[in-house]
Coordinates of C-alpha atoms (C1' of nucleotides) in Angstrom, one line a residue:
Chain A
M15 CA 7.4 0.6 1.2
P16 CA 4.3 -0.4 3.0
E17 CA 2.2 -3.2 1.5
L18 CA 0.3 -5.8 3.4
A19 CA 3.0 -7.3 5.6
E20 CA 5.0 -4.1 6.0
V21 CA 1.8 -2.3 7.2
Y22 CA 1.3 -5.1 9.7
Y23 CA 4.8 -4.7 10.9
H24 CA 4.5 -1.0 11.4
S25 CA 1.3 -1.4 13.4
S26 CA 3.2 -3.7 15.8
H27 CA 5.3 -0.7 16.9
W28 CA 2.3 1.1 18.2
K29 CA 0.6 -2.1 19.4
A30 CA 3.6 -2.5 21.7
A31 CA 2.2 0.4 23.7
Q32 CA -1.2 -1.1 24.4
G33 CA -2.4 -0.2 27.8
E34 CA -0.5 3.1 28.0
R35 CA -2.4 6.4 28.5
F36 CA -1.6 9.0 25.8
R37 CA -2.1 12.6 25.1
L38 CA -1.5 14.4 21.8
A39 CA 2.0 15.7 21.7
W40 CA 1.7 17.3 18.3
L41 CA -0.2 17.0 15.1
H42 CA 0.8 19.2 12.2
D43 CA -2.6 19.7 10.8
K44 CA -1.4 21.6 7.8
T45 CA 0.3 18.4 6.6
R46 CA -1.5 16.8 3.7
C47 CA -1.7 13.7 5.8
A48 CA -4.1 15.3 8.2
R49 CA -6.7 15.8 5.5
G50 CA -8.6 18.4 7.5
L51 CA -8.2 16.8 10.9
A52 CA -7.6 19.6 13.4
S53 CA -5.1 19.2 16.2
E54 CA -7.5 20.7 18.7
A55 CA -10.1 18.1 17.8
L56 CA -7.6 15.2 18.1
A57 CA -6.2 16.6 21.4
G58 CA -9.7 16.9 22.7
K59 CA -10.4 13.3 22.0
L60 CA -7.1 11.8 22.9
S61 CA -6.4 13.7 26.2
S62 CA -5.3 11.0 28.6
S63 CA -6.9 8.1 26.7
T64 CA -5.6 4.5 26.7
L65 CA -4.5 2.7 23.6
L66 CA -6.7 -0.4 23.7
S67 CA -5.7 -2.3 20.5
G68 CA -4.6 -2.0 16.9
Y69 CA -6.0 -3.6 13.8
T70 CA -4.8 -3.8 10.2
H71 CA -6.7 -4.5 7.0
G72 CA -4.7 -4.5 3.7
K73 CA -2.8 -1.2 3.8
R74 CA -5.1 0.4 6.4
M75 CA -4.6 0.5 10.2
L76 CA -7.0 1.4 12.9
F77 CA -6.0 2.1 16.5
A78 CA -8.7 1.9 19.2
F79 CA -8.5 4.3 22.2
S80 CA -10.6 4.5 25.3
G81 CA -13.5 6.9 24.9
S82 CA -14.8 5.2 21.7
C83 CA -12.2 6.9 19.7
F84 CA -10.4 5.4 16.7
L85 CA -7.4 6.7 14.8
E86 CA -7.1 5.5 11.3
V87 CA -3.7 5.5 9.7
H88 CA -2.6 4.9 6.1
L89 CA 1.1 5.0 5.3
G90 CA 0.9 6.0 1.7
M91 CA 4.2 5.5 -0.1
T92 CA 6.7 6.7 2.5
G93 CA 4.9 6.7 5.9
S94 CA 6.1 4.9 9.0
L95 CA 5.1 4.3 12.6
H96 CA 7.6 4.3 15.4
R97 CA 7.7 3.8 19.2
M98 CA 10.3 6.1 20.6
D99 CA 11.5 7.1 24.0
V100 CA 9.4 9.4 26.1
D101 CA 11.9 12.3 25.6
Y102 CA 12.0 11.9 21.8
E103 CA 12.4 15.2 20.0
E104 CA 10.6 16.0 16.8
R105 CA 12.3 15.7 13.5
K106 CA 11.4 16.9 10.0
H107 CA 8.5 15.0 8.6
D108 CA 7.2 13.8 12.0
H109 CA 3.5 14.8 11.6
L110 CA 1.9 13.2 14.6
A111 CA 3.1 12.1 18.1
L112 CA 1.3 10.7 21.1
K113 CA 3.1 10.7 24.4
S114 CA 2.6 8.5 27.5
E115 CA 4.7 8.2 30.6
A116 CA 6.7 5.5 28.9
S117 CA 6.9 6.2 25.2
T118 CA 6.3 8.5 22.2
L119 CA 4.3 7.0 19.3
L120 CA 5.2 8.6 16.1
F121 CA 3.8 8.9 12.6
R122 CA 6.4 10.1 10.0
D123 CA 5.9 10.6 6.3
P124 CA 8.2 12.6 4.1
R125 CA 6.1 12.6 0.9
Q126 CA 2.8 13.2 2.8
F127 CA 0.8 10.7 0.8
G128 CA -0.3 9.0 4.0
K129 CA -3.6 9.7 5.7
L130 CA -4.8 10.2 9.3
A131 CA -8.4 10.3 10.3
L132 CA -10.4 10.2 13.5
H133 CA -13.5 8.1 14.0
E134 CA -16.0 7.7 16.9
T135 CA -18.5 5.0 17.5
E136 CA -21.2 4.1 20.0
G137 CA -19.8 2.2 22.9
G138 CA -16.4 1.7 21.4
K139 CA -17.3 -1.0 18.9
L140 CA -15.4 -1.1 15.6
P141 CA -16.7 1.3 13.0
D142 CA -19.3 -0.2 10.6
W143 CA -17.2 0.7 7.5
W144 CA -14.3 -1.2 9.0
E145 CA -16.4 -4.3 9.7
A146 CA -17.7 -4.1 6.1
L147 CA -14.3 -4.2 4.4
P148 CA -13.9 -7.1 2.0
P149 CA -11.9 -10.2 3.0
E150 CA -8.1 -10.0 2.6
P151 CA -6.6 -12.5 0.2
H152 CA -5.0 -14.6 2.9
D153 CA -8.3 -14.7 4.9
V154 CA -10.3 -18.0 4.9
A155 CA -13.2 -16.0 3.7
F156 CA -11.3 -15.3 0.5
T157 CA -12.5 -18.4 -1.3
S158 CA -12.1 -19.3 -4.9
E159 CA -15.8 -18.3 -5.3
R160 CA -15.0 -14.9 -3.9
F161 CA -12.0 -14.7 -6.2
E162 CA -14.1 -15.5 -9.3
S163 CA -16.9 -13.1 -8.3
V164 CA -14.3 -10.3 -7.9
L165 CA -13.1 -11.0 -11.5
K166 CA -16.5 -10.6 -13.0
R167 CA -16.7 -7.8 -15.6
R168 CA -13.0 -7.3 -15.5
E169 CA -12.0 -9.5 -18.4
K170 CA -10.3 -6.6 -20.2
A171 CA -8.2 -5.6 -17.2
V172 CA -4.4 -5.9 -17.3
L173 CA -3.3 -8.3 -14.6
K174 CA -0.8 -6.0 -13.0
G175 CA -3.3 -3.2 -12.6
L176 CA -6.0 -5.6 -11.5
L177 CA -4.0 -7.0 -8.6
L178 CA -3.3 -3.4 -7.4
Q179 CA -7.0 -2.6 -6.8
Q180 CA -7.4 -2.4 -3.1
E181 CA -11.2 -3.0 -3.1
L182 CA -10.5 -6.4 -4.6
F183 CA -7.2 -7.4 -3.2
P184 CA -6.6 -5.3 -0.1
G185 CA -2.9 -5.1 0.8
V186 CA -1.4 -6.1 -2.5
G187 CA 1.1 -3.5 -3.7
N188 CA 3.6 -3.1 -6.4
W189 CA 6.2 -5.7 -5.4
M190 CA 3.6 -8.2 -4.2
A191 CA 1.8 -8.0 -7.5
D192 CA 5.0 -8.7 -9.4
E193 CA 5.8 -11.6 -7.0
I194 CA 2.4 -13.1 -7.5
L195 CA 2.5 -12.9 -11.3
W196 CA 6.0 -14.3 -11.4
R197 CA 5.0 -17.3 -9.3
A198 CA 1.8 -17.8 -11.3
R199 CA 4.0 -17.7 -14.5
L200 CA 1.8 -15.0 -16.0
R201 CA 3.1 -11.9 -17.9
P202 CA 2.0 -8.7 -16.1
D203 CA 0.6 -7.2 -19.3
R204 CA -1.8 -10.1 -20.0
R205 CA -5.5 -9.3 -19.9
L206 CA -7.6 -11.3 -17.5
G207 CA -9.9 -12.5 -20.3
S208 CA -6.9 -14.3 -22.0
L209 CA -6.3 -16.6 -19.0
S210 CA -7.2 -20.3 -19.1
Q211 CA -9.0 -21.8 -16.1
A212 CA -5.7 -23.4 -15.0
E213 CA -4.0 -20.0 -15.1
R214 CA -6.8 -18.3 -13.1
D215 CA -6.4 -21.1 -10.5
A216 CA -2.7 -20.4 -10.4
L217 CA -3.3 -16.7 -9.9
Y218 CA -5.7 -17.4 -7.0
R219 CA -3.2 -19.9 -5.4
E220 CA -0.2 -17.6 -5.7
L221 CA -2.1 -14.5 -4.5
R222 CA -3.0 -16.3 -1.3
W223 CA 0.4 -17.8 -0.9
V224 CA 2.4 -14.6 -1.3
C225 CA 0.0 -12.8 1.1
R226 CA 0.3 -15.5 3.8
E227 CA 4.1 -16.0 3.4
S228 CA 5.0 -12.3 3.4
L229 CA 2.9 -11.8 6.6
R230 CA 4.7 -14.7 8.2
I231 CA 8.2 -13.5 7.1
I232 CA 8.1 -9.7 6.8
G233 CA 5.2 -9.1 9.1
K234 CA 7.0 -10.7 12.0
D235 CA 10.2 -8.8 12.2
Y236 CA 10.7 -7.1 8.8
S237 CA 13.0 -9.9 7.5
D238 CA 13.6 -10.1 3.8
P239 CA 12.1 -13.1 2.1
P240 CA 14.5 -15.8 1.0
K241 CA 16.6 -15.4 -2.2
S242 CA 14.2 -17.8 -4.0
W243 CA 11.7 -14.9 -4.1
L244 CA 11.6 -12.3 -6.9
F245 CA 11.5 -9.7 -4.1
T246 CA 15.2 -9.8 -3.5
H247 CA 16.2 -9.4 -7.1
R248 CA 13.6 -7.0 -8.6
W249 CA 15.1 -3.6 -7.9
K250 CA 18.7 -4.3 -8.8
D251 CA 19.9 -3.3 -12.2
G252 CA 20.9 -6.5 -14.0
G253 CA 18.7 -8.5 -11.7
I254 CA 18.6 -12.3 -12.4
C255 CA 15.5 -14.4 -12.3
P256 CA 15.9 -17.0 -9.5
K257 CA 14.0 -19.6 -11.6
S258 CA 15.4 -19.2 -15.1
K259 CA 18.8 -17.6 -14.1
L260 CA 18.2 -15.2 -17.0
P261 CA 17.9 -11.4 -16.8
L262 CA 14.8 -9.9 -15.5
K263 CA 12.9 -7.2 -17.4
R264 CA 11.7 -3.9 -16.0
E265 CA 9.1 -1.8 -17.7
T266 CA 6.0 0.3 -16.9
V267 CA 2.8 -1.8 -16.9
A268 CA -0.5 -0.3 -15.9
G269 CA 1.3 2.8 -15.0
R270 CA 3.7 1.1 -12.5
T271 CA 7.3 0.0 -12.6
T272 CA 7.0 -3.7 -13.2
C273 CA 9.6 -6.5 -13.1
W274 CA 9.2 -9.9 -14.7
S275 CA 11.0 -12.8 -16.1
P276 CA 10.2 -13.2 -19.9
E277 CA 11.2 -16.8 -20.0
V278 CA 9.2 -17.8 -17.0
Q279 CA 6.0 -15.7 -17.5
R280 CA 3.8 -16.2 -20.5
Chain B
dG25 C1' 20.0 18.6 -12.1
dA26 C1' 17.0 15.2 -13.9
dG27 C1' 14.6 11.3 -13.3
dC28 C1' 12.7 7.8 -10.5
dC29 C1' 9.5 6.0 -6.9
dT30 C1' 6.7 -0.4 -2.7
dG31 C1' 0.1 4.6 -3.1
dT32 C1' -4.3 6.8 -3.8
dT33 C1' -7.4 10.0 -6.1
dC34 C1' -9.4 12.4 -9.7
dG35 C1' -10.7 13.8 -14.3
dG36 C1' -11.1 12.5 -19.0
dG37 C1' -12.0 9.1 -22.6
dC38 C1' -14.2 5.2 -24.4
Chain C
dG30 C1' -22.8 3.9 -16.0
dG31 C1' -18.7 1.2 -15.7
dC32 C1' -14.1 0.7 -16.5
dC33 C1' -9.4 2.1 -17.7
dC34 C1' -5.6 5.2 -17.9
dG35 C1' -2.5 9.0 -16.9
dA36 C1' -1.5 12.9 -14.1
dA37 C1' -1.0 14.9 -9.8
dC38 C1' 0.5 14.9 -5.1
dA39 C1' 6.2 16.0 -2.4
dG40 C1' 10.4 15.1 -1.2
dG41 C1' 14.5 12.0 -0.9
dC42 C1' 17.6 9.4 -3.3
dT43 C1' 20.6 8.0 -7.3

DNA sequence: GAGCCTGTTCGGGC
DNA sequence: GGCCCGAACAGGCT
């Protein structure tokens, strides 16, 4: 599930516990998600530490704790964050829990494609690598010049695969890429080099629009976008394009399940 | 029971 | 070297 706006929404569950003092309740460090992080190490760092703030960037999250300690979380395909009651009891696929006097913060991930990591910095400032992340598409720093520079030497790339590259368009995932291409009226299997300048401009415009709007709608309370979006039609068998009212097509493009509207996208 | 999957990484090929 | 692609990862759901 988690792409840009869903990640932001999940982070808000943990952010609701800002100011609470936590200790490690459990980390299953044999889970793939732990990637070598040992529960003793995490317990040592997070013994009675206060959650100061939470940040998101694309599909990444970073939670700052007192003691210059940062917990990085990536949700992968099936990860989720929850804030439960203080007496919450562990269930299958709960890999990490932090407990305060008031709540249990939980990381759950059945397929274990998610990732947990611990970072420390001098004086509690954000890690350098975090500060150096490229601008997100909805950011004011993501200018059309930035967009064009990112596209350099990628003229042979298939549009669908291009949009999924996190180092270029952090946060864009499978459904967002389909939504962007549908709004830009571009077939997902087009190569970047075949686009006219007007089509490149449309791609830039719709990329930014979908990121901004999904954050506004989904990021706030996990609402579904309106029926006018491809989002609400794309997974149903026999889905109908909200623009053309004709059947949507579903095929694998750039290795991913892709939905598009043949009459709308050229 | 087989097939599918909203993500990332890695190895191979060009 | 740079870029692209497909497979692998694991488990729940249809």
